[in-house]
Each structure stands twice: as C-alpha cells, then as structure tokens.
Amino acid sequence: MPHDLLQRRLVVVTGKGGVGKSTVAAALGVLAARAGRRAVLAEVGRRGDVLDTLVPPVAPVGDAEGPGDPDGFVETAVPVPGGAPGALFHVSVSPEAALREYLRDQLPIAGIADLLGSGKLFTGLTAATPGLRELLAMGKVWELAQPDRRTPGATPYDLCVMDAPASGHAVTVLGAPAQFARTARVGPIARQGTIISGTLEDPAQTGVVVVTTAEELPVTEALELQDALAERAGVRVVLGVVNGVLPDRFSAAERDALGAGAPHDPAIAVADAHARRAHGQALQLARLRRGFRAPVITLPAAPGRRLGPDDVALLADRLEQGLRRVAAAPSSPTTPEAS
Ligand SMILES: Nc1ncnc2c1ncn2[C@@H]1O[C@H](COP(=O)(O)OP(=O)(O)OP(=O)(O)O)[C@@H](O)[C@H]1O
Ligand SMILES: [Mg+2]
C-alpha cells in the first residue's frame, strides 16, 4: 500500500466547508478497499447527501438487532467503482443514536436507556453539557475503528475514514474526549475519554488529513487548522490535500499575451481567465507548501458539475499517485513532493 496513511485504524478528513472533504474521504475509502481492506466511511455532521451520490448504498449490514438496527446506526455496503478485493461501507453518525447505543451498553434495562436517549431528554442533556454531542459522535467513530467492537454482532473494520465536520467544529469533536477526561477526572466518562483521546493522539493509530482548495481563504484556514488541531485537540495532521487544482499551462509571457488579446477575442478571454485562475492557484499552493508541516498532494478539478462514482475512482487514482510520491520522497515530513 502506498504511504502508511491507510495502515492506520482511523483517518480523519477535515478542512474548510465545501472544499471537498466528503469527496476526499470517499476516495480514501475506495483506495483502502482496493488495497484489500474492509473500510467504513463514517459521516459526522451530515450535510446533504453528497456521499450517497459518490458511493451509492447497496444494502444495510446486519439484522434489526445488530448493526443494522433502524433505531441506531445503519452500516451500509457500498460498491467500489471498478471492483476491489476489499470492501467499503458507509455509516452516518448522529449523536442521538450514539447516546442511545451508549446507554444501552451501560444500562442493564434497554427500556430505560431508550427513554433516556429519547427526544426531549436528549435535547436537555446535550444543551446542559457543552461538548457532549461531539463526545458521543467521536465515541462512535472510535468504536467503528476498534479491532474488538463493542456493538453486539458487529464485524470489525480494518480502517475507519471519518468524514469530519469543517475546521473549527472538527477541532471541538477531536478534542472532546480529552476535554471530558480532564473535567470528569474519575468515573466511566473520564476512563473512556482517556482511552479515546489516547487513540486520537497516537499517530500510529490515527492520521488527520486536511483538505483545502488552492484559494486564499481556504489555504489560510488550512494553515491555522494544523495548529489548532495540535494545540487544542492534541492530534497531528499527516497529509494536506489540495482539491480542484486546474492545470497551470501558461508561462508568464503567455499570460501577458493572453491578457493583451482578451478584450478583442472571446476565446482568448476564456483562456485568459483560465490562465489567471490557474496561476492564482499555483501561488496559493506554494503558500500552503511553505507553511504546512505535513506533505501536500494535489487533486485535479474534475469536469462536470456533479461528481459521481467514476469521478471518485479517478480521484482515488490520483490520490494513490500522490501518496506514492510522498512515500518515495526523502523522509522529512515537510519535504514537498513534486506534483
Ligand atoms: N476535484 C473535484 N472536482 C470537481 N468537483 C469537485 C471536486 N471535489 C469536490 N467537488 C464538488 O464540490 C462540491 C463540494 O464537495 P464536498 O461535498 O466533497 O465538500 P465538503 O467539504 O464535504 O462540503 P461540506 O463542508 O458541505 O461537507 C460537491 O458538489 C462535489 O461534487
Ligand atoms: Mg461533506
């Protein structure tokens, strides 16, 4: 397998809103399945149905009492475009279902657990306890990444790819277990918070990937995010992915010539606009590489408005190439690879 990213049990994908986190998470899941692994994409803070488009569901896993419990988490098998020796699954992680599952696990009488985890009580409990929603979501993702899962009857995964919320919220989610461990100090919450934060802070088990586009604000946010994740959540970013990169085809002289011709010719105006955007992206990519401590790889902008499984397969190819280059580069983690 190229690069050791997917050898970990948990890969967390975050970055600014809308930069392609879900797309990159799906492509990483495809790569893992191609490498023969049983992988699950865990979508947290679901926003829209983008993953349903990228990895259309096939069938829920397990029976009504097991991981396929309609009241709990539905782990769905998804097809890997082009086929794969491994397997890919998808699960949407809501704090509500995480609380119900947690209480059922902790309390001897299922009825009481369901009552405590139901609508009004859940809302009251989470409103009164800042960070609880995040802790519950993170706890479930951690469970999905364990070789011995707590969920009765559940088959373990080799890898969990977490499609995490955007930057600031991701810092809160990833930092929640350590925060609860600190504030609770003793008891089951402190114990479990310590175990989960131990997994997140161990670079051999967890890798955080920051996705950005090659534009000024997303790059600034990516640079700030690597520090915030380290300082406030104790986790290390292992890879930067710059998504939607246009080919930078023109030299400075050619750009000048295009600019001079643009007002007179619509075709040249289109080429001029493309050249300017691509050049702007190249500058932002260079800026990211200067400030980012992890290796950075790029993914092309796919043609068309709405991505589908074939586009994800193509992006997975490009990710694989990028990861191979990172693996082959001299060992310094800051060494930029040639893209
Ligand atoms: N490389 C790409 N080329 C073209 N379009 C892309 C590419 N990557 C993502 N997109 C498109 O950009 C949009 C945003 O992507 P995506 O949903 O993966 O971003 P996100 O960071 O998960 O967003 P959110 O913050 O809302 O969860 C989607 O419509 C997706 O199809
Ligand atoms: Mg998303």
GROMACS .gro file of C-alpha atoms and ligand atoms in nm:
model
  371
    1MET     CA    1   0.000   0.000   0.000
    2PRO     CA    2   0.142   0.341  -0.086
    3HIS     CA    3   0.234   0.562   0.207
    4ASP     CA    4   0.134   0.445   0.554
    5LEU     CA    5  -0.178   0.667   0.575
    6LEU     CA    6  -0.424   0.383   0.525
    7GLN     CA    7  -0.237   0.144   0.755
    8ARG     CA    8  -0.386   0.333   1.048
    9ARG     CA    9  -0.714   0.233   1.205
   10LEU     CA   10  -0.864   0.583   1.185
   11VAL     CA   11  -0.820   0.851   0.920
   12VAL     CA   12  -0.994   1.182   0.990
   13VAL     CA   13  -1.073   1.412   0.696
   14THR     CA   14  -1.143   1.778   0.772
   15GLY     CA   15  -1.092   2.128   0.626
   16LYS     CA   16  -1.296   2.435   0.541
   17GLY     CA   17  -1.663   2.388   0.448
   18GLY     CA   18  -1.724   2.288   0.088
   19VAL     CA   19  -1.363   2.220  -0.014
   20GLY     CA   20  -1.422   1.850  -0.090
   21LYS     CA   21  -1.385   1.671   0.245
   22SER     CA   22  -1.659   1.415   0.171
   23THR     CA   23  -1.521   1.359  -0.179
   24VAL     CA   24  -1.168   1.301  -0.050
   25ALA     CA   25  -1.300   1.076   0.230
   26ALA     CA   26  -1.487   0.868  -0.030
   27ALA     CA   27  -1.175   0.845  -0.250
   28LEU     CA   28  -0.967   0.733   0.051
   29GLY     CA   29  -1.229   0.466   0.128
   30VAL     CA   30  -1.209   0.344  -0.233
   31LEU     CA   31  -0.828   0.331  -0.211
   32ALA     CA   32  -0.842   0.130   0.111
   33ALA     CA   33  -1.088  -0.120  -0.041
   34ARG     CA   34  -0.864  -0.151  -0.347
   35ALA     CA   35  -0.578  -0.234  -0.113
   36GLY     CA   36  -0.786  -0.524   0.021
   37ARG     CA   37  -0.905  -0.359   0.337
   38ARG     CA   38  -1.251  -0.363   0.492
   39ALA     CA   39  -1.315   0.008   0.532
   40VAL     CA   40  -1.602   0.217   0.663
   41LEU     CA   41  -1.679   0.578   0.580
   42ALA     CA   42  -1.822   0.743   0.891
   43GLU     CA   43  -2.006   1.062   0.807
   44VAL     CA   44  -2.034   1.300   1.102
   45GLY     CA   45  -2.238   1.620   1.096
   46ARG     CA   46  -2.408   1.512   0.777
   47ARG     CA   47  -2.460   1.795   0.532
   48GLY     CA   48  -2.665   1.695   0.232
   49ASP     CA   49  -2.646   1.365   0.057
   50VAL     CA   50  -2.313   1.401  -0.117
   51LEU     CA   51  -2.185   1.061  -0.009
   52ASP     CA   52  -2.499   0.893  -0.144
   53THR     CA   53  -2.402   1.025  -0.486
   54LEU     CA   54  -2.037   0.937  -0.453
   55VAL     CA   55  -2.084   0.593  -0.306
   56PRO     CA   56  -2.445   0.480  -0.370
   57PRO     CA   57  -2.571   0.243  -0.099
   58VAL     CA   58  -2.637  -0.123  -0.178
   59ALA     CA   59  -2.778  -0.292   0.133
   60PRO     CA   60  -2.772  -0.242   0.509
   61VAL     CA   61  -2.547  -0.477   0.703
   62GLY     CA   62  -2.675  -0.698   0.986
   63ASP     CA   63  -3.024  -0.768   1.117
   64ALA     CA   64  -3.267  -0.549   1.311
   65GLU     CA   65  -3.092  -0.615   1.644
   66GLY     CA   66  -2.739  -0.578   1.521
   67PRO     CA   67  -2.551  -0.304   1.340
   68GLY     CA   68  -2.847  -0.266   1.104
   69ASP     CA   69  -3.081  -0.155   1.388
   70PRO     CA   70  -3.308   0.108   1.227
   71ASP     CA   71  -3.315   0.300   1.556
   72GLY     CA   72  -2.937   0.304   1.571
   73PHE     CA   73  -2.662   0.306   1.315
   74VAL     CA   74  -2.713   0.164   0.969
   75GLU     CA   75  -2.390   0.032   0.824
   76THR     CA   76  -2.442   0.008   0.450
   77ALA     CA   77  -2.230  -0.177   0.197
   78VAL     CA   78  -2.137   0.046  -0.097
   79PRO     CA   79  -1.999  -0.065  -0.433
   80VAL     CA   80  -1.640   0.021  -0.512
   81PRO     CA   81  -1.622   0.160  -0.867
   82GLY     CA   82  -1.422  -0.083  -1.080
   83GLY     CA   83  -1.440  -0.352  -0.807
   84ALA     CA   84  -1.193  -0.418  -0.527
   85PRO     CA   85  -1.058  -0.709  -0.327
   86GLY     CA   86  -1.159  -0.537  -0.002
   87ALA     CA   87  -1.493  -0.384   0.091
   88LEU     CA   88  -1.639  -0.042   0.160
   89PHE     CA   89  -1.922   0.053   0.395
   90HIS     CA   90  -2.092   0.375   0.494
   91VAL     CA   91  -2.248   0.487   0.820
   92SER     CA   92  -2.397   0.820   0.922
   93VAL     CA   93  -2.306   0.900   1.283
   94SER     CA   94  -2.559   1.106   1.477
   95PRO     CA   95  -2.506   1.197   1.844
   96GLU     CA   96  -2.866   1.091   1.919
   97ALA     CA   97  -2.808   0.734   1.801
   98ALA     CA   98  -2.467   0.734   1.971
   99LEU     CA   99  -2.627   0.822   2.305
  100ARG     CA  100  -2.891   0.550   2.271
  101GLU     CA  101  -2.624   0.296   2.187
  102TYR     CA  102  -2.403   0.413   2.473
  103LEU     CA  103  -2.684   0.397   2.727
  104ARG     CA  104  -2.795   0.053   2.609
  105ASP     CA  105  -2.437  -0.061   2.653
  106GLN     CA  106  -2.409   0.090   3.002
  107LEU     CA  107  -2.755   0.034   3.149
  108PRO     CA  108  -2.895  -0.309   3.223
  109ILE     CA  109  -3.254  -0.233   3.114
  110ALA     CA  110  -3.292  -0.141   2.747
  111GLY     CA  111  -3.624   0.042   2.804
  112ILE     CA  112  -3.462   0.291   3.041
  113ALA     CA  113  -3.177   0.352   2.801
  114ASP     CA  114  -3.422   0.421   2.517
  115LEU     CA  115  -3.622   0.657   2.738
  116LEU     CA  116  -3.313   0.850   2.845
  117GLY     CA  117  -3.191   0.867   2.488
  118SER     CA  118  -3.522   0.991   2.351
  119GLY     CA  119  -3.607   1.334   2.206
  120LYS     CA  120  -3.666   1.583   2.487
  121LEU     CA  121  -3.430   1.428   2.740
  122PHE     CA  122  -3.155   1.410   2.481
  123THR     CA  123  -3.202   1.776   2.389
  124GLY     CA  124  -3.193   1.879   2.755
  125LEU     CA  125  -2.893   1.667   2.834
  126THR     CA  126  -2.684   1.787   2.541
  127ALA     CA  127  -2.789   2.151   2.592
  128ALA     CA  128  -2.676   2.132   2.956
  129THR     CA  129  -2.345   1.965   2.872
  130PRO     CA  130  -2.131   2.154   2.618
  131GLY     CA  131  -1.927   1.917   2.407
  132LEU     CA  132  -2.145   1.612   2.482
  133ARG     CA  133  -2.278   1.583   2.126
  134GLU     CA  134  -1.920   1.592   1.998
  135LEU     CA  135  -1.805   1.336   2.255
  136LEU     CA  136  -2.085   1.098   2.159
  137ALA     CA  137  -2.012   1.128   1.786
  138MET     CA  138  -1.638   1.083   1.841
  139GLY     CA  139  -1.701   0.786   2.069
  140LYS     CA  140  -1.899   0.608   1.797
  141VAL     CA  141  -1.633   0.675   1.534
  142TRP     CA  142  -1.373   0.538   1.776
  143GLU     CA  143  -1.588   0.227   1.822
  144LEU     CA  144  -1.601   0.175   1.443
  145ALA     CA  145  -1.220   0.186   1.434
  146GLN     CA  146  -1.165  -0.076   1.704
  147PRO     CA  147  -1.044  -0.428   1.628
  148ASP     CA  148  -1.284  -0.550   1.901
  149ARG     CA  149  -1.608  -0.364   1.854
  150ARG     CA  150  -1.849  -0.311   2.142
  151THR     CA  151  -2.157  -0.331   1.918
  152PRO     CA  152  -2.301  -0.682   1.958
  153GLY     CA  153  -2.255  -0.892   1.646
  154ALA     CA  154  -2.058  -0.627   1.461
  155THR     CA  155  -1.773  -0.728   1.232
  156PRO     CA  156  -1.464  -0.514   1.285
  157TYR     CA  157  -1.328  -0.289   1.014
  158ASP     CA  158  -0.960  -0.256   0.924
  159LEU     CA  159  -1.000   0.116   0.878
  160CYS     CA  160  -1.250   0.389   0.957
  161VAL     CA  161  -1.238   0.702   0.739
  162MET     CA  162  -1.413   0.981   0.928
  163ASP     CA  163  -1.579   1.245   0.710
  164ALA     CA  164  -1.544   1.502   0.988
  165PRO     CA  165  -1.715   1.840   1.024
  166ALA     CA  166  -1.547   2.157   0.899
  167SER     CA  167  -1.240   2.307   1.069
  168GLY     CA  168  -1.350   2.467   1.399
  169HIS     CA  169  -1.614   2.207   1.472
  170ALA     CA  170  -1.369   1.927   1.390
  171VAL     CA  171  -1.127   2.066   1.650
  172THR     CA  172  -1.408   2.052   1.908
  173VAL     CA  173  -1.507   1.696   1.807
  174LEU     CA  174  -1.149   1.565   1.813
  175GLY     CA  175  -1.072   1.748   2.137
  176ALA     CA  176  -1.393   1.640   2.318
  177PRO     CA  177  -1.265   1.307   2.463
  178ALA     CA  178  -0.958   1.474   2.621
  179GLN     CA  179  -1.172   1.762   2.746
  180PHE     CA  180  -1.417   1.524   2.919
  181ALA     CA  181  -1.131   1.316   3.058
  182ARG     CA  182  -0.986   1.632   3.214
  183THR     CA  183  -1.310   1.765   3.357
  184ALA     CA  184  -1.456   1.435   3.479
  185ARG     CA  185  -1.119   1.314   3.615
  186VAL     CA  186  -1.267   0.988   3.754
  187GLY     CA  187  -1.550   0.752   3.657
  188PRO     CA  188  -1.652   0.589   3.329
  189ILE     CA  189  -1.660   0.912   3.123
  190ALA     CA  190  -1.307   1.003   3.230
  191ARG     CA  191  -1.189   0.648   3.160
  192GLN     CA  192  -1.346   0.632   2.817
  193GLY     CA  193  -1.238   0.988   2.732
  194THR     CA  194  -0.881   0.894   2.816
  195ILE     CA  195  -0.892   0.579   2.601
  196ILE     CA  196  -1.044   0.760   2.300
  197SER     CA  197  -0.809   1.059   2.321
  198GLY     CA  198  -0.519   0.812   2.354
  199THR     CA  199  -0.620   0.662   2.016
  200LEU     CA  200  -0.662   1.004   1.855
  201GLU     CA  201  -0.328   1.135   1.981
  202ASP     CA  202  -0.135   0.824   1.874
  203PRO     CA  203  -0.003   0.889   1.519
  204ALA     CA  204   0.037   0.516   1.462
  205GLN     CA  205  -0.339   0.469   1.503
  206THR     CA  206  -0.488   0.798   1.382
  207GLY     CA  207  -0.399   1.022   1.087
  208VAL     CA  208  -0.564   1.358   1.020
  209VAL     CA  209  -0.596   1.478   0.660
  210VAL     CA  210  -0.668   1.846   0.593
  211VAL     CA  211  -0.840   1.920   0.263
  212THR     CA  212  -0.836   2.264   0.104
  213THR     CA  213  -0.879   2.427  -0.231
  214ALA     CA  214  -0.598   2.640  -0.375
  215GLU     CA  215  -0.760   2.969  -0.282
  216GLU     CA  216  -0.660   3.232  -0.031
  217LEU     CA  217  -0.917   3.181   0.247
  218PRO     CA  218  -0.922   2.800   0.245
  219VAL     CA  219  -0.539   2.793   0.248
  220THR     CA  220  -0.530   3.037   0.541
  221GLU     CA  221  -0.784   2.820   0.723
  222ALA     CA  222  -0.583   2.502   0.649
  223LEU     CA  223  -0.267   2.660   0.790
  224GLU     CA  224  -0.449   2.772   1.104
  225LEU     CA  225  -0.621   2.437   1.135
  226GLN     CA  226  -0.298   2.237   1.159
  227ASP     CA  227  -0.201   2.449   1.464
  228ALA     CA  228  -0.547   2.441   1.621
  229LEU     CA  229  -0.565   2.062   1.585
  230ALA     CA  230  -0.226   2.023   1.753
  231GLU     CA  231  -0.284   2.275   2.029
  232ARG     CA  232  -0.649   2.222   2.112
  233ALA     CA  233  -0.705   1.856   2.021
  234GLY     CA  234  -0.354   1.710   2.052
  235VAL     CA  235  -0.373   1.549   1.706
  236ARG     CA  236  -0.122   1.572   1.426
  237VAL     CA  237  -0.201   1.642   1.063
  238VAL     CA  238  -0.026   1.383   0.844
  239LEU     CA  239  -0.135   1.496   0.497
  240GLY     CA  240  -0.266   1.801   0.315
  241VAL     CA  241  -0.484   1.751   0.006
  242VAL     CA  242  -0.536   2.042  -0.229
  243ASN     CA  243  -0.853   1.967  -0.421
  244GLY     CA  244  -0.982   2.102  -0.751
  245VAL     CA  245  -0.648   2.211  -0.894
  246LEU     CA  246  -0.651   2.341  -1.253
  247PRO     CA  247  -0.360   2.267  -1.486
  248ASP     CA  248  -0.124   2.568  -1.496
  249ARG     CA  249  -0.035   2.557  -1.866
  250PHE     CA  250   0.090   2.905  -1.946
  251SER     CA  251   0.421   3.085  -1.885
  252ALA     CA  252   0.427   3.445  -1.757
  253ALA     CA  253   0.492   3.574  -2.112
  254GLU     CA  254   0.200   3.371  -2.248
  255ARG     CA  255  -0.027   3.504  -1.974
  256ASP     CA  256   0.069   3.860  -2.068
  257ALA     CA  257  -0.005   3.787  -2.434
  258LEU     CA  258  -0.343   3.635  -2.347
  259GLY     CA  259  -0.425   3.937  -2.129
  260ALA     CA  260  -0.344   4.173  -2.417
  261GLY     CA  261  -0.564   3.979  -2.661
  262ALA     CA  262  -0.855   3.912  -2.425
  263PRO     CA  263  -1.059   4.230  -2.482
  264HIS     CA  264  -1.079   4.158  -2.857
  265ASP     CA  265  -1.149   3.786  -2.873
  266PRO     CA  266  -1.395   3.587  -2.659
  267ALA     CA  267  -1.199   3.261  -2.698
  268ILE     CA  268  -0.881   3.430  -2.582
  269ALA     CA  269  -1.075   3.588  -2.294
  270VAL     CA  270  -1.175   3.239  -2.177
  271ALA     CA  271  -0.813   3.119  -2.199
  272ASP     CA  272  -0.702   3.436  -2.017
  273ALA     CA  273  -0.949   3.376  -1.732
  274HIS     CA  274  -0.834   3.014  -1.702
  275ALA     CA  275  -0.467   3.117  -1.706
  276ARG     CA  276  -0.523   3.375  -1.432
  277ARG     CA  277  -0.714   3.132  -1.212
  278ALA     CA  278  -0.459   2.855  -1.258
  279HIS     CA  279  -0.175   3.096  -1.181
  280GLY     CA  280  -0.356   3.223  -0.870
  281GLN     CA  281  -0.399   2.861  -0.758
  282ALA     CA  282  -0.028   2.791  -0.813
  283LEU     CA  283   0.061   3.085  -0.587
  284GLN     CA  284  -0.176   2.963  -0.314
  285LEU     CA  285  -0.044   2.607  -0.345
  286ALA     CA  286   0.311   2.737  -0.298
  287ARG     CA  287   0.197   2.937   0.005
  288LEU     CA  288   0.039   2.629   0.161
  289ARG     CA  289   0.350   2.420   0.098
  290ARG     CA  290   0.568   2.682   0.268
  291GLY     CA  291   0.362   2.680   0.588
  292PHE     CA  292   0.227   2.326   0.606
  293ARG     CA  293   0.423   2.079   0.817
  294ALA     CA  294   0.282   1.763   0.653
  295PRO     CA  295   0.330   1.657   0.289
  296VAL     CA  296   0.086   1.811   0.043
  297ILE     CA  297  -0.067   1.638  -0.259
  298THR     CA  298  -0.299   1.777  -0.524
  299LEU     CA  299  -0.616   1.651  -0.688
  300PRO     CA  300  -0.744   1.785  -1.021
  301ALA     CA  301  -1.071   1.964  -1.076
  302ALA     CA  302  -1.299   1.704  -1.234
  303PRO     CA  303  -1.502   1.817  -1.535
  304GLY     CA  304  -1.879   1.838  -1.493
  305ARG     CA  305  -2.099   1.990  -1.226
  306ARG     CA  306  -2.193   1.689  -1.018
  307LEU     CA  307  -1.942   1.420  -0.931
  308GLY     CA  308  -2.030   1.053  -0.946
  309PRO     CA  309  -1.866   0.720  -0.856
  310ASP     CA  310  -1.643   0.723  -1.168
  311ASP     CA  311  -1.504   1.064  -1.070
  312VAL     CA  312  -1.432   0.932  -0.721
  313ALA     CA  313  -1.248   0.635  -0.877
  314LEU     CA  314  -1.040   0.879  -1.082
  315LEU     CA  315  -0.964   1.093  -0.778
  316ALA     CA  316  -0.868   0.775  -0.590
  317ASP     CA  317  -0.615   0.701  -0.870
  318ARG     CA  318  -0.469   1.047  -0.829
  319LEU     CA  319  -0.460   1.019  -0.452
  320GLU     CA  320  -0.275   0.691  -0.485
  321GLN     CA  321  -0.017   0.850  -0.716
  322GLY     CA  322   0.026   1.139  -0.473
  323LEU     CA  323   0.065   0.906  -0.176
  324ARG     CA  324   0.327   0.704  -0.366
  325ARG     CA  325   0.525   1.020  -0.432
  326VAL     CA  326   0.503   1.116  -0.065
  327ALA     CA  327   0.623   0.768   0.034
  328ALA     CA  328   0.915   0.789  -0.210
  329ALA     CA  329   1.020   1.140  -0.104
  330PRO     CA  330   1.307   1.187   0.145
  331SER     CA  331   1.179   1.116   0.493
  332SER     CA  332   1.144   1.471   0.623
  333PRO     CA  333   0.771   1.521   0.681
  334THR     CA  334   0.791   1.872   0.545
  335THR     CA  335   0.953   1.768   0.218
  336PRO     CA  336   0.712   1.873  -0.055
  337GLU     CA  337   0.656   1.622  -0.332
  338ALA     CA  338   0.661   1.729  -0.693
  339SER     CA  339   0.306   1.732  -0.823
  340LIG     N1  340  -1.197   1.753  -0.752
  340LIG     C1  341  -1.321   1.798  -0.773
  340LIG     N2  342  -1.357   1.838  -0.896
  340LIG     C2  343  -1.483   1.886  -0.920
  340LIG     N3  344  -1.578   1.897  -0.826
  340LIG     C3  345  -1.548   1.858  -0.701
  340LIG     C4  346  -1.418   1.807  -0.667
  340LIG     N4  347  -1.418   1.776  -0.537
  340LIG     C5  348  -1.542   1.806  -0.490
  340LIG     N5  349  -1.619   1.855  -0.588
  340LIG     C6  350  -1.759   1.901  -0.576
  340LIG     O1  351  -1.760   2.010  -0.486
  340LIG     C7  352  -1.872   2.005  -0.400
  340LIG     C8  353  -1.826   2.001  -0.256
  340LIG     O2  354  -1.760   1.879  -0.233
  340LIG     P1  355  -1.783   1.800  -0.096
  340LIG     O3  356  -1.927   1.783  -0.068
  340LIG     O4  357  -1.697   1.677  -0.101
  340LIG     O5  358  -1.721   1.908   0.003
  340LIG     P2  359  -1.725   1.909   0.162
  340LIG     O6  360  -1.602   1.974   0.207
  340LIG     O7  361  -1.755   1.772   0.213
  340LIG     O8  362  -1.851   2.004   0.188
  340LIG     P3  363  -1.927   2.026   0.329
  340LIG     O9  364  -1.841   2.119   0.410
  340LIG    O10  365  -2.058   2.088   0.286
  340LIG    O11  366  -1.944   1.891   0.393
  340LIG     C9  367  -1.953   1.881  -0.440
  340LIG    O12  368  -2.055   1.919  -0.528
  340LIG    C10  369  -1.850   1.795  -0.512
  340LIG    O13  370  -1.912   1.712  -0.607
  341MG      MG  371  -1.908   1.699   0.336
   0.00000   0.00000   0.00000
